[in-house]
């Protein structure tokens, strides 16, 4: 199984790992696209005013331009530790034991805008780039990434993909039709049994789900396996009529 996660706009600074090595990232076939985006971001960073405008940075966030300028030389840390925010705070990867972190390294991809999907334990630097940003010198990121990412996912031959990404990142690399997958939305159940989509607790619930998967060392090769695992763990996961899964948040 592969679990696809969205990134977070907020990230931990610094790191103690060696500079970015694209050859060490998951899905190495994406190296040409990765080089192109990195080079474009570094070039953009040479003009601070232009970079702030393109990246939609406030005065308080202008320091993130320097992060992009140093993408090839800055220290790194595992991607699962780099990101902060509701999903990653709920996952709380730093508190997981070694076996659970190994599971993340083997099963989790985080879909970044500059690097495409990277392994949960892949070493990456801090950066600033969102899925909807138009970077000078590049096509729209959807055109840059969608077809190559889909092809790379297909070539990795996953038995099953659990897609927890936001729609913006799904657009940067849809799971190919020939790969068994499940897209998950987070819902709440009302007293009369109806369900409604959640926004505020959406990311938190997904982070808790991935933490539970990693902590249990889940072995899942199909949607049926996922439902069986959820039932055993007391996770309220339901298959909808459209093929999507609903994760019911308490």
Coordinates of C-alpha atoms in Angstrom, one line a residue:
X1 CA 0.0 0.0 0.0
X2 CA 1.0 3.6 -0.6
X3 CA -0.5 6.4 1.4
X4 CA -0.5 9.8 -0.4
X5 CA -0.5 12.8 1.8
X6 CA -0.8 16.5 0.9
X7 CA 2.0 18.8 2.2
X8 CA 1.6 21.7 4.5
X9 CA 2.2 25.4 3.9
X10 CA 4.0 25.6 7.3
X11 CA 7.3 23.8 7.8
X12 CA 10.0 23.4 10.4
X13 CA 13.2 25.4 9.5
X14 CA 16.7 24.1 9.3
X15 CA 17.7 20.5 9.6
X16 CA 20.9 18.5 10.1
X17 CA 20.8 16.4 7.0
X18 CA 23.1 16.7 3.9
X19 CA 21.8 19.0 1.1
X20 CA 19.1 17.7 -1.2
X21 CA 20.0 14.8 -3.4
X22 CA 17.4 14.1 -6.0
X23 CA 18.8 10.7 -6.7
X24 CA 17.7 9.6 -3.2
X25 CA 14.1 10.7 -3.5
X26 CA 11.2 8.3 -4.1
X27 CA 9.9 8.0 -7.7
X28 CA 13.3 8.8 -9.3
X29 CA 11.8 9.0 -12.8
X30 CA 10.5 12.5 -11.7
X31 CA 14.1 13.9 -11.6
X32 CA 13.8 16.0 -14.8
X33 CA 10.6 17.7 -13.5
X34 CA 12.2 18.2 -10.1
X35 CA 15.3 19.9 -11.6
X36 CA 13.1 22.2 -13.7
X37 CA 11.0 23.4 -10.8
X38 CA 14.0 23.8 -8.5
X39 CA 15.9 25.8 -11.1
X40 CA 12.9 28.0 -11.7
X41 CA 12.4 28.7 -8.0
X42 CA 16.1 29.6 -7.5
X43 CA 16.0 31.9 -10.5
X44 CA 12.8 33.6 -9.2
X45 CA 14.5 34.1 -5.9
X46 CA 17.0 36.5 -7.4
X47 CA 14.3 39.2 -7.6
X48 CA 12.9 39.4 -4.1
X49 CA 10.0 41.7 -5.1
X50 CA 9.0 39.4 -7.9
X51 CA 9.3 36.3 -5.8
X52 CA 7.1 37.8 -3.0
X53 CA 4.5 38.7 -5.6
X54 CA 4.5 35.3 -7.3
X55 CA 4.5 33.3 -4.1
X56 CA 2.0 35.7 -2.4
X57 CA 4.2 36.4 0.6
X58 CA 3.5 38.9 3.3
X59 CA 6.3 41.0 4.6
X60 CA 6.6 38.7 7.6
X61 CA 7.1 35.7 5.3
X62 CA 9.7 37.2 2.9
X63 CA 12.4 35.1 4.6
X64 CA 11.0 32.1 2.7
X65 CA 12.4 33.5 -0.5
X66 CA 15.9 32.6 0.9
X67 CA 14.7 29.1 1.5
X68 CA 13.9 28.7 -2.2
X69 CA 17.3 30.3 -3.2
X70 CA 19.1 27.7 -1.1
X71 CA 17.1 24.6 -2.3
X72 CA 20.3 22.9 -3.5
X73 CA 22.5 23.8 -0.6
X74 CA 20.3 24.0 2.5
X75 CA 20.3 21.3 5.3
X76 CA 17.5 18.8 5.1
X77 CA 15.4 16.7 7.4
X78 CA 12.9 13.8 6.7
X79 CA 9.8 15.1 4.9
X80 CA 7.5 13.6 7.6
X81 CA 9.3 15.9 10.2
X82 CA 9.6 18.9 7.9
X83 CA 5.9 19.7 7.7
X84 CA 3.8 21.1 10.5
X85 CA 0.1 22.0 10.6
X86 CA -3.0 20.2 11.6
X87 CA -2.4 16.9 9.7
X88 CA 1.3 16.5 10.6
X89 CA 0.8 17.7 14.2
X90 CA -1.9 15.0 14.6
X91 CA 0.4 12.4 13.0
X92 CA 3.2 13.5 15.4
X93 CA 5.8 11.4 13.6
X94 CA 8.7 12.4 16.0
X95 CA 7.0 10.6 18.8
X96 CA 6.5 7.3 16.8
X97 CA 8.8 4.4 17.6
X98 CA 11.4 3.1 15.1
X99 CA 9.1 0.4 13.6
X100 CA 6.4 3.0 12.9
X101 CA 8.8 5.4 11.3
X102 CA 10.1 2.5 9.1
X103 CA 6.5 1.9 8.1
X104 CA 6.2 5.5 7.1
X105 CA 9.3 5.3 5.0
X106 CA 8.0 2.3 3.2
X107 CA 4.4 3.3 2.7
X108 CA 3.9 7.1 2.8
X109 CA 4.4 9.6 0.0
X110 CA 4.0 13.4 0.6
X111 CA 3.0 15.3 -2.5
X112 CA 5.1 18.5 -2.6
X113 CA 4.8 21.1 -5.2
X114 CA 8.6 21.5 -6.0
X115 CA 9.6 17.9 -5.7
X116 CA 6.4 15.9 -6.6
X117 CA 5.6 13.0 -4.3
X118 CA 8.5 12.3 -1.9
X119 CA 8.9 9.4 0.6
X120 CA 8.0 10.1 4.1
X121 CA 11.6 9.7 5.2
X122 CA 13.2 11.4 2.2
X123 CA 15.4 14.3 3.2
X124 CA 14.2 17.6 1.9
X125 CA 14.9 21.3 2.6
X126 CA 12.5 24.0 3.6
X127 CA 10.8 25.7 0.7
X128 CA 7.8 27.9 -0.3
X129 CA 5.6 26.8 -3.2
X130 CA 1.9 26.0 -3.3
X131 CA 0.1 23.8 -5.8
X132 CA -1.7 26.7 -7.5
X133 CA 1.3 29.0 -7.9
X134 CA 2.4 30.0 -11.5
X135 CA 6.2 30.1 -11.5
X136 CA 7.8 32.1 -14.3
X137 CA 9.6 29.9 -16.8
X138 CA 7.4 26.9 -16.1
X139 CA 4.1 25.6 -17.4
X140 CA 1.3 25.5 -14.8
X141 CA 2.3 23.1 -12.1
X142 CA -0.6 20.8 -13.1
X143 CA 0.9 20.5 -16.6
X144 CA 4.4 20.1 -15.1
X145 CA 3.5 17.3 -12.8
X146 CA 0.2 15.5 -13.6
X147 CA 1.2 13.1 -16.4
X148 CA 4.7 12.3 -15.1
X149 CA 3.5 11.7 -11.5
X150 CA 0.6 9.4 -12.7
X151 CA 3.1 7.5 -14.8
X152 CA 5.6 7.2 -11.9
X153 CA 2.9 6.0 -9.6
X154 CA 1.8 3.3 -12.1
X155 CA 5.4 2.2 -12.6
X156 CA 5.9 1.8 -8.8
X157 CA 3.3 -1.0 -8.9
X158 CA 1.5 -0.4 -5.6
X159 CA -1.1 -3.0 -4.7
X160 CA -3.3 -0.3 -3.3
X161 CA -3.2 3.5 -2.9
X162 CA -4.9 5.4 -0.1
X163 CA -5.3 8.9 -1.3
X164 CA -5.5 11.5 1.5
X165 CA -4.5 14.5 -0.6
X166 CA -6.5 17.7 -1.1
X167 CA -8.0 18.2 -4.6
X168 CA -5.3 20.7 -5.5
X169 CA -2.6 18.0 -5.1
X170 CA -4.7 15.2 -6.6
X171 CA -4.7 17.4 -9.8
X172 CA -0.9 17.4 -9.7
X173 CA -0.8 13.6 -10.2
X174 CA -4.1 11.6 -10.3
X175 CA -3.8 8.0 -9.3
X176 CA -3.9 6.1 -12.6
X177 CA -7.1 4.1 -13.3
X178 CA -5.3 0.8 -13.4
X179 CA -4.1 1.2 -9.8
X180 CA -6.6 0.2 -7.1
X181 CA -7.1 3.2 -4.9
X182 CA -9.4 4.9 -2.4
X183 CA -10.0 8.6 -1.9
X184 CA -10.9 9.5 1.6
X185 CA -13.1 12.4 2.8
X186 CA -13.7 13.2 6.5
X187 CA -17.3 13.5 7.6
X188 CA -19.3 13.9 10.8
X189 CA -22.5 11.9 11.5
X190 CA -25.5 13.8 12.9
X191 CA -28.0 12.4 15.4
X192 CA -30.4 11.4 12.6
X193 CA -27.6 9.3 10.8
X194 CA -26.9 11.8 8.1
X195 CA -23.3 12.7 7.3
X196 CA -21.7 16.0 6.4
X197 CA -18.2 16.9 5.2
X198 CA -15.9 18.4 7.7
X199 CA -13.4 21.1 6.9
X200 CA -11.9 22.2 10.3
X201 CA -11.1 18.7 11.5
X202 CA -10.4 17.2 8.1
X203 CA -6.6 17.3 8.3
X204 CA -6.5 16.3 12.0
X205 CA -8.5 13.2 11.3
X206 CA -6.3 12.2 8.4
X207 CA -3.2 12.7 10.5
X208 CA -4.6 10.5 13.2
X209 CA -5.5 7.8 10.6
X210 CA -2.0 7.7 9.3
X211 CA -0.5 7.5 12.8
X212 CA -2.8 4.6 13.6
X213 CA -1.8 2.8 10.3
X214 CA 1.9 3.3 11.1
X215 CA 1.7 2.4 14.8
X216 CA -0.1 -0.9 13.9
X217 CA 2.3 -1.8 11.0
X218 CA -0.8 -2.2 8.8
X219 CA -0.5 -4.6 5.9
X220 CA -3.2 -3.6 3.3
X221 CA -3.5 -4.6 -0.3
X222 CA -7.1 -3.7 -1.1
X223 CA -10.1 -1.6 -0.1
X224 CA -11.5 -4.7 1.7
X225 CA -8.3 -5.0 3.7
X226 CA -8.5 -1.4 4.7
X227 CA -12.1 -1.8 5.9
X228 CA -11.2 -4.9 7.8
X229 CA -8.2 -3.1 9.4
X230 CA -10.4 -0.2 10.4
X231 CA -13.0 -2.4 12.0
X232 CA -10.3 -4.1 14.0
X233 CA -8.9 -0.8 15.2
X234 CA -12.2 0.8 16.0
X235 CA -11.8 3.3 13.1
X236 CA -15.2 4.4 11.6
X237 CA -14.4 4.1 7.9
X238 CA -17.2 3.5 5.4
X239 CA -17.3 2.9 1.6
X240 CA -19.6 5.2 -0.2
X241 CA -21.7 4.6 -3.3
X242 CA -19.2 6.5 -5.5
X243 CA -16.3 4.3 -4.4
X244 CA -14.9 7.0 -2.1
X245 CA -14.3 6.2 1.6
X246 CA -15.8 8.3 4.4
X247 CA -13.8 8.6 7.6
X248 CA -16.3 9.5 10.3
X249 CA -14.7 11.9 12.8
X250 CA -15.9 11.7 16.4

